[in-house]
Amino acid sequence: MKVVETFISINGEGTRAGELAVFVRFQGCNLRCSYCDTMWANEPSCPYEEQTPQDIDAAIRATGVKNVTLTGGEPLLQKELPELLALLLRDDALRVEIETNGAVSLAPFCGENRPVFTMDYKLPSSGMERGMIAENFSLLEMDDTVKFVSGSREDLERAAEIMENYDLTRRCHVYLSPVFGSIEPADMVQFLAERRMNDVRLQIQMHKVIWDPDKRGV
């Protein structure tokens, strides 16, 4: 498996924001979003270390950290991911989350013993909405999250439409997150208030507030 970096930090977003987590970042992605903040990890020339699922499982368990975030790039593109998940999920010692871009089917990873998914829906400003797989919505459960990264009013309008069409707040957690530097969070709060969008959460990327927004390994 193509591992770019492994590190311990806090979850900067999601339902466990602020909690300690061990991150494994994989190389490669099937999208190129306009605002991507890990584009460096998506490039074919990005250095990586080939690790087996057994190597990764052992490294994670050695940290003593319970929250595990598999990210990228796009982790679902790793061919050996099912084997890694089988190792990580073999007991209740770890809480495993996969951050996925919405452009890979969740179906192969939704067996009886499954991870938690934080799935993006790419809005117009990303330039990648055409890649979204709407069938993934039907596979989400209450512990999962759909995240709408928004950079404009148009993005917010589209997010609201998707939430309503798929009844997302009854299906899973739903978050709005600003494209860093492109939209004022206060404007997003106003949008939530105008639409009376109950059960939708605004979330700032905490790690970009604590550290330099371009800092890696945090």
PDB file of C-alpha atoms in Angstrom:
ATOM      1  CA  MET A   1       0.000   0.000   0.000  1.00  0.00           C
ATOM      2  CA  LYS A   2       1.305   3.463  -0.902  1.00  0.00           C
ATOM      3  CA  VAL A   3       1.756   5.293   2.402  1.00  0.00           C
ATOM      4  CA  VAL A   4       2.789   8.944   2.161  1.00  0.00           C
ATOM      5  CA  GLU A   5       2.830   9.682   5.881  1.00  0.00           C
ATOM      6  CA  THR A   6       1.705   8.368   9.247  1.00  0.00           C
ATOM      7  CA  PHE A   7       1.367  10.733  12.181  1.00  0.00           C
ATOM      8  CA  ILE A   8      -0.462  11.429  15.445  1.00  0.00           C
ATOM      9  CA  SER A   9      -2.469  14.623  15.782  1.00  0.00           C
ATOM     10  CA  ILE A  10      -5.999  15.665  16.631  1.00  0.00           C
ATOM     11  CA  ASN A  11      -8.928  15.191  14.325  1.00  0.00           C
ATOM     12  CA  GLY A  12      -9.344  18.593  12.739  1.00  0.00           C
ATOM     13  CA  GLU A  13     -12.900  17.929  11.575  1.00  0.00           C
ATOM     14  CA  GLY A  14     -15.713  15.400  11.755  1.00  0.00           C
ATOM     15  CA  THR A  15     -17.643  13.967  14.692  1.00  0.00           C
ATOM     16  CA  ARG A  16     -14.463  13.388  16.711  1.00  0.00           C
ATOM     17  CA  ALA A  17     -12.932  16.820  16.081  1.00  0.00           C
ATOM     18  CA  GLY A  18     -10.453  17.705  18.798  1.00  0.00           C
ATOM     19  CA  GLU A  19      -9.793  14.088  19.749  1.00  0.00           C
ATOM     20  CA  LEU A  20      -6.400  12.458  19.369  1.00  0.00           C
ATOM     21  CA  ALA A  21      -6.065  10.303  16.253  1.00  0.00           C
ATOM     22  CA  VAL A  22      -3.456   8.425  14.265  1.00  0.00           C
ATOM     23  CA  PHE A  23      -3.557   9.297  10.576  1.00  0.00           C
ATOM     24  CA  VAL A  24      -2.427   7.179   7.642  1.00  0.00           C
ATOM     25  CA  ARG A  25      -2.281   9.127   4.384  1.00  0.00           C
ATOM     26  CA  PHE A  26      -2.217   7.215   1.112  1.00  0.00           C
ATOM     27  CA  GLN A  27      -0.967   8.435  -2.236  1.00  0.00           C
ATOM     28  CA  GLY A  28      -3.185   9.086  -5.232  1.00  0.00           C
ATOM     29  CA  CYS A  29      -6.662  10.401  -5.997  1.00  0.00           C
ATOM     30  CA  ASN A  30      -9.156  10.084  -8.845  1.00  0.00           C
ATOM     31  CA  LEU A  31     -10.255  13.736  -8.536  1.00  0.00           C
ATOM     32  CA  ARG A  32      -8.496  17.089  -8.802  1.00  0.00           C
ATOM     33  CA  CYS A  33     -10.592  19.534  -6.795  1.00  0.00           C
ATOM     34  CA  SER A  34      -9.859  23.229  -7.242  1.00  0.00           C
ATOM     35  CA  TYR A  35      -9.341  23.793  -3.515  1.00  0.00           C
ATOM     36  CA  CYS A  36      -7.536  20.540  -2.641  1.00  0.00           C
ATOM     37  CA  ASP A  37      -5.177  21.069   0.297  1.00  0.00           C
ATOM     38  CA  THR A  38      -3.333  17.765  -0.168  1.00  0.00           C
ATOM     39  CA  MET A  39      -2.674  17.957  -3.918  1.00  0.00           C
ATOM     40  CA  TRP A  40       0.942  17.077  -3.236  1.00  0.00           C
ATOM     41  CA  ALA A  41      -0.151  13.613  -2.068  1.00  0.00           C
ATOM     42  CA  ASN A  42      -2.126  13.045  -5.276  1.00  0.00           C
ATOM     43  CA  GLU A  43       0.766  13.492  -7.692  1.00  0.00           C
ATOM     44  CA  PRO A  44       2.341  10.347  -9.215  1.00  0.00           C
ATOM     45  CA  SER A  45       5.749  11.788  -8.325  1.00  0.00           C
ATOM     46  CA  CYS A  46       4.885  12.066  -4.609  1.00  0.00           C
ATOM     47  CA  PRO A  47       7.301   9.939  -2.561  1.00  0.00           C
ATOM     48  CA  TYR A  48       5.685   7.055  -0.692  1.00  0.00           C
ATOM     49  CA  GLU A  49       6.638   3.913   1.174  1.00  0.00           C
ATOM     50  CA  GLU A  50       5.239   0.545   0.171  1.00  0.00           C
ATOM     51  CA  GLN A  51       3.770  -1.033   3.310  1.00  0.00           C
ATOM     52  CA  THR A  52       1.765  -4.204   3.793  1.00  0.00           C
ATOM     53  CA  PRO A  53      -1.576  -4.164   5.622  1.00  0.00           C
ATOM     54  CA  GLN A  54       0.198  -6.036   8.429  1.00  0.00           C
ATOM     55  CA  ASP A  55       2.870  -3.308   8.642  1.00  0.00           C
ATOM     56  CA  ILE A  56       0.251  -0.564   8.860  1.00  0.00           C
ATOM     57  CA  ASP A  57      -1.874  -2.422  11.406  1.00  0.00           C
ATOM     58  CA  ALA A  58       1.143  -2.995  13.648  1.00  0.00           C
ATOM     59  CA  ALA A  59       2.269   0.642  13.383  1.00  0.00           C
ATOM     60  CA  ILE A  60      -1.191   1.910  14.281  1.00  0.00           C
ATOM     61  CA  ARG A  61      -1.579  -0.369  17.288  1.00  0.00           C
ATOM     62  CA  ALA A  62       1.892   0.540  18.537  1.00  0.00           C
ATOM     63  CA  THR A  63       0.793   4.171  18.955  1.00  0.00           C
ATOM     64  CA  GLY A  64      -1.787   3.361  21.640  1.00  0.00           C
ATOM     65  CA  VAL A  65      -4.203   5.809  19.949  1.00  0.00           C
ATOM     66  CA  LYS A  66      -7.785   4.555  19.509  1.00  0.00           C
ATOM     67  CA  ASN A  67      -9.030   6.841  16.738  1.00  0.00           C
ATOM     68  CA  VAL A  68      -7.700   5.872  13.298  1.00  0.00           C
ATOM     69  CA  THR A  69      -8.204   8.042  10.224  1.00  0.00           C
ATOM     70  CA  LEU A  70      -7.387   6.620   6.794  1.00  0.00           C
ATOM     71  CA  THR A  71      -7.075   9.479   4.353  1.00  0.00           C
ATOM     72  CA  GLY A  72      -5.347  10.610   1.176  1.00  0.00           C
ATOM     73  CA  GLY A  73      -5.459  11.194  -1.588  1.00  0.00           C
ATOM     74  CA  GLU A  74      -8.288   8.687  -1.807  1.00  0.00           C
ATOM     75  CA  PRO A  75      -7.826   5.666   0.473  1.00  0.00           C
ATOM     76  CA  LEU A  76     -10.525   3.558  -1.204  1.00  0.00           C
ATOM     77  CA  LEU A  77      -8.293   3.284  -4.287  1.00  0.00           C
ATOM     78  CA  GLN A  78      -5.775   1.148  -2.388  1.00  0.00           C
ATOM     79  CA  LYS A  79      -6.251  -2.434  -3.603  1.00  0.00           C
ATOM     80  CA  GLU A  80      -5.289  -3.972  -0.269  1.00  0.00           C
ATOM     81  CA  LEU A  81      -7.617  -1.784   1.774  1.00  0.00           C
ATOM     82  CA  PRO A  82     -10.124  -4.604   2.464  1.00  0.00           C
ATOM     83  CA  GLU A  83      -7.300  -6.644   3.998  1.00  0.00           C
ATOM     84  CA  LEU A  84      -6.181  -3.704   6.128  1.00  0.00           C
ATOM     85  CA  LEU A  85      -9.732  -3.069   7.330  1.00  0.00           C
ATOM     86  CA  ALA A  86     -10.131  -6.726   8.293  1.00  0.00           C
ATOM     87  CA  LEU A  87      -7.070  -6.377  10.510  1.00  0.00           C
ATOM     88  CA  LEU A  88      -8.049  -3.048  12.045  1.00  0.00           C
ATOM     89  CA  LEU A  89     -11.655  -4.046  12.695  1.00  0.00           C
ATOM     90  CA  ARG A  90     -10.970  -7.489  14.161  1.00  0.00           C
ATOM     91  CA  ASP A  91     -11.693  -6.172  17.648  1.00  0.00           C
ATOM     92  CA  ASP A  92     -13.144  -3.093  19.325  1.00  0.00           C
ATOM     93  CA  ALA A  93      -9.821  -1.590  20.341  1.00  0.00           C
ATOM     94  CA  LEU A  94      -9.802   0.874  17.439  1.00  0.00           C
ATOM     95  CA  ARG A  95     -12.337   3.341  16.010  1.00  0.00           C
ATOM     96  CA  VAL A  96     -11.644   3.387  12.279  1.00  0.00           C
ATOM     97  CA  GLU A  97     -12.744   6.254  10.024  1.00  0.00           C
ATOM     98  CA  ILE A  98     -12.193   6.565   6.278  1.00  0.00           C
ATOM     99  CA  GLU A  99     -12.169  10.005   4.677  1.00  0.00           C
ATOM    100  CA  THR A 100     -13.410   9.496   1.113  1.00  0.00           C
ATOM    101  CA  ASN A 101     -14.134  11.870  -1.747  1.00  0.00           C
ATOM    102  CA  GLY A 102     -17.553  10.585  -2.855  1.00  0.00           C
ATOM    103  CA  ALA A 103     -16.259   9.398  -6.235  1.00  0.00           C
ATOM    104  CA  VAL A 104     -15.583   5.769  -5.270  1.00  0.00           C
ATOM    105  CA  SER A 105     -18.310   3.248  -4.473  1.00  0.00           C
ATOM    106  CA  LEU A 106     -18.671   2.426  -0.780  1.00  0.00           C
ATOM    107  CA  ALA A 107     -20.414  -0.871  -1.528  1.00  0.00           C
ATOM    108  CA  PRO A 108     -17.329  -3.153  -1.333  1.00  0.00           C
ATOM    109  CA  PHE A 109     -16.549  -1.781   2.139  1.00  0.00           C
ATOM    110  CA  CYS A 110     -20.018  -2.007   3.697  1.00  0.00           C
ATOM    111  CA  GLY A 111     -20.121  -5.525   5.051  1.00  0.00           C
ATOM    112  CA  GLU A 112     -21.302  -6.476   8.517  1.00  0.00           C
ATOM    113  CA  ASN A 113     -18.110  -5.157  10.107  1.00  0.00           C
ATOM    114  CA  ARG A 114     -17.492  -1.786   8.513  1.00  0.00           C
ATOM    115  CA  PRO A 115     -15.572   1.412   9.241  1.00  0.00           C
ATOM    116  CA  VAL A 116     -17.143   4.824   9.732  1.00  0.00           C
ATOM    117  CA  PHE A 117     -17.177   6.934   6.573  1.00  0.00           C
ATOM    118  CA  THR A 118     -16.722  10.675   6.297  1.00  0.00           C
ATOM    119  CA  MET A 119     -17.730  11.232   2.701  1.00  0.00           C
ATOM    120  CA  ASP A 120     -17.445  14.454   0.756  1.00  0.00           C
ATOM    121  CA  TYR A 121     -19.978  15.647  -1.765  1.00  0.00           C
ATOM    122  CA  LYS A 122     -18.112  17.843  -4.226  1.00  0.00           C
ATOM    123  CA  LEU A 123     -19.969  21.084  -4.921  1.00  0.00           C
ATOM    124  CA  PRO A 124     -19.755  23.280  -8.076  1.00  0.00           C
ATOM    125  CA  SER A 125     -16.677  25.284  -7.063  1.00  0.00           C
ATOM    126  CA  SER A 126     -14.665  22.065  -6.749  1.00  0.00           C
ATOM    127  CA  GLY A 127     -15.038  21.407 -10.476  1.00  0.00           C
ATOM    128  CA  MET A 128     -15.590  17.726  -9.666  1.00  0.00           C
ATOM    129  CA  GLU A 129     -19.307  17.338  -8.964  1.00  0.00           C
ATOM    130  CA  ARG A 130     -19.680  15.185 -12.074  1.00  0.00           C
ATOM    131  CA  GLY A 131     -17.672  12.469 -10.332  1.00  0.00           C
ATOM    132  CA  MET A 132     -20.065  12.036  -7.413  1.00  0.00           C
ATOM    133  CA  ILE A 133     -21.700   8.628  -6.933  1.00  0.00           C
ATOM    134  CA  ALA A 134     -25.191   9.320  -5.614  1.00  0.00           C
ATOM    135  CA  GLU A 135     -25.761   5.611  -4.848  1.00  0.00           C
ATOM    136  CA  ASN A 136     -23.353   5.995  -1.936  1.00  0.00           C
ATOM    137  CA  PHE A 137     -25.973   7.932   0.017  1.00  0.00           C
ATOM    138  CA  SER A 138     -28.107   4.795   0.410  1.00  0.00           C
ATOM    139  CA  LEU A 139     -25.177   3.007   2.092  1.00  0.00           C
ATOM    140  CA  LEU A 140     -24.613   5.571   4.822  1.00  0.00           C
ATOM    141  CA  GLU A 141     -25.511   4.904   8.452  1.00  0.00           C
ATOM    142  CA  MET A 142     -26.052   7.120  11.491  1.00  0.00           C
ATOM    143  CA  ASP A 143     -22.394   7.089  12.528  1.00  0.00           C
ATOM    144  CA  ASP A 144     -21.297   8.243   9.075  1.00  0.00           C
ATOM    145  CA  THR A 145     -20.895  11.833   7.891  1.00  0.00           C
ATOM    146  CA  VAL A 146     -21.449  13.723   4.659  1.00  0.00           C
ATOM    147  CA  LYS A 147     -19.308  16.828   4.371  1.00  0.00           C
ATOM    148  CA  PHE A 148     -20.043  19.697   1.988  1.00  0.00           C
ATOM    149  CA  VAL A 149     -16.955  21.863   1.470  1.00  0.00           C
ATOM    150  CA  SER A 150     -18.388  25.171   0.283  1.00  0.00           C
ATOM    151  CA  GLY A 151     -16.710  28.158  -1.314  1.00  0.00           C
ATOM    152  CA  SER A 152     -19.641  30.230  -2.570  1.00  0.00           C
ATOM    153  CA  ARG A 153     -23.355  30.932  -2.243  1.00  0.00           C
ATOM    154  CA  GLU A 154     -23.910  28.655  -5.240  1.00  0.00           C
ATOM    155  CA  ASP A 155     -22.195  25.849  -3.351  1.00  0.00           C
ATOM    156  CA  LEU A 156     -24.412  26.406  -0.325  1.00  0.00           C
ATOM    157  CA  GLU A 157     -27.559  26.350  -2.440  1.00  0.00           C
ATOM    158  CA  ARG A 158     -26.479  23.093  -4.066  1.00  0.00           C
ATOM    159  CA  ALA A 159     -25.606  21.556  -0.697  1.00  0.00           C
ATOM    160  CA  ALA A 160     -29.067  22.398   0.637  1.00  0.00           C
ATOM    161  CA  GLU A 161     -30.640  20.810  -2.435  1.00  0.00           C
ATOM    162  CA  ILE A 162     -28.675  17.568  -2.006  1.00  0.00           C
ATOM    163  CA  MET A 163     -29.467  17.410   1.718  1.00  0.00           C
ATOM    164  CA  GLU A 164     -33.183  17.692   0.977  1.00  0.00           C
ATOM    165  CA  ASN A 165     -33.217  15.315  -2.004  1.00  0.00           C
ATOM    166  CA  TYR A 166     -31.559  12.524  -0.038  1.00  0.00           C
ATOM    167  CA  ASP A 167     -33.004  13.329   3.405  1.00  0.00           C
ATOM    168  CA  LEU A 168     -29.445  13.320   4.710  1.00  0.00           C
ATOM    169  CA  THR A 169     -29.987  14.691   8.200  1.00  0.00           C
ATOM    170  CA  ARG A 170     -32.179  11.656   8.961  1.00  0.00           C
ATOM    171  CA  ARG A 171     -29.572   9.289   7.549  1.00  0.00           C
ATOM    172  CA  CYS A 172     -26.230  10.491   8.953  1.00  0.00           C
ATOM    173  CA  HIS A 173     -24.296  13.470  10.311  1.00  0.00           C
ATOM    174  CA  VAL A 174     -24.171  16.448   7.946  1.00  0.00           C
ATOM    175  CA  TYR A 175     -21.485  19.147   7.973  1.00  0.00           C
ATOM    176  CA  LEU A 176     -20.823  22.350   6.079  1.00  0.00           C
ATOM    177  CA  SER A 177     -17.177  23.403   5.941  1.00  0.00           C
ATOM    178  CA  PRO A 178     -15.746  26.550   4.296  1.00  0.00           C
ATOM    179  CA  VAL A 179     -13.130  26.466   1.575  1.00  0.00           C
ATOM    180  CA  PHE A 180     -10.285  28.065   3.500  1.00  0.00           C
ATOM    181  CA  GLY A 181     -10.018  31.739   2.496  1.00  0.00           C
ATOM    182  CA  SER A 182     -12.878  31.659  -0.058  1.00  0.00           C
ATOM    183  CA  ILE A 183     -15.994  32.261   2.014  1.00  0.00           C
ATOM    184  CA  GLU A 184     -16.724  33.864   5.363  1.00  0.00           C
ATOM    185  CA  PRO A 185     -17.985  31.398   7.985  1.00  0.00           C
ATOM    186  CA  ALA A 186     -20.365  34.112   9.203  1.00  0.00           C
ATOM    187  CA  ASP A 187     -22.052  34.067   5.792  1.00  0.00           C
ATOM    188  CA  MET A 188     -22.488  30.321   6.112  1.00  0.00           C
ATOM    189  CA  VAL A 189     -24.104  30.731   9.514  1.00  0.00           C
ATOM    190  CA  GLN A 190     -26.469  33.273   7.991  1.00  0.00           C
ATOM    191  CA  PHE A 191     -27.367  30.781   5.264  1.00  0.00           C
ATOM    192  CA  LEU A 192     -28.133  28.123   7.862  1.00  0.00           C
ATOM    193  CA  ALA A 193     -30.347  30.577   9.711  1.00  0.00           C
ATOM    194  CA  GLU A 194     -32.174  31.726   6.574  1.00  0.00           C
ATOM    195  CA  ARG A 195     -32.988  28.146   5.595  1.00  0.00           C
ATOM    196  CA  ARG A 196     -33.687  26.954   9.155  1.00  0.00           C
ATOM    197  CA  MET A 197     -31.283  24.084   8.472  1.00  0.00           C
ATOM    198  CA  ASN A 198     -31.727  22.105  11.667  1.00  0.00           C
ATOM    199  CA  ASP A 199     -29.286  19.261  12.378  1.00  0.00           C
ATOM    200  CA  VAL A 200     -26.651  20.616   9.965  1.00  0.00           C
ATOM    201  CA  ARG A 201     -23.363  21.642  11.571  1.00  0.00           C
ATOM    202  CA  LEU A 202     -20.878  24.262  10.466  1.00  0.00           C
ATOM    203  CA  GLN A 203     -17.319  23.151  11.099  1.00  0.00           C
ATOM    204  CA  ILE A 204     -14.046  24.988  10.684  1.00  0.00           C
ATOM    205  CA  GLN A 205     -10.945  22.886   9.984  1.00  0.00           C
ATOM    206  CA  MET A 206      -9.462  23.035  13.462  1.00  0.00           C
ATOM    207  CA  HIS A 207      -5.975  21.984  12.408  1.00  0.00           C
ATOM    208  CA  LYS A 208      -5.730  25.016  10.121  1.00  0.00           C
ATOM    209  CA  VAL A 209      -6.442  27.297  13.063  1.00  0.00           C
ATOM    210  CA  ILE A 210      -3.936  25.657  15.400  1.00  0.00           C
ATOM    211  CA  TRP A 211      -1.101  25.295  12.875  1.00  0.00           C
ATOM    212  CA  ASP A 212      -0.045  26.958   9.635  1.00  0.00           C
ATOM    213  CA  PRO A 213      -2.715  26.018   7.038  1.00  0.00           C
ATOM    214  CA  ASP A 214      -0.024  24.539   4.757  1.00  0.00           C
ATOM    215  CA  LYS A 215       1.775  22.542   7.449  1.00  0.00           C
ATOM    216  CA  ARG A 216       1.953  18.796   6.807  1.00  0.00           C
ATOM    217  CA  GLY A 217       1.775  16.004   9.339  1.00  0.00           C
ATOM    218  CA  VAL A 218      -0.815  17.669  11.548  1.00  0.00           C
TER     219      VAL A 218
END
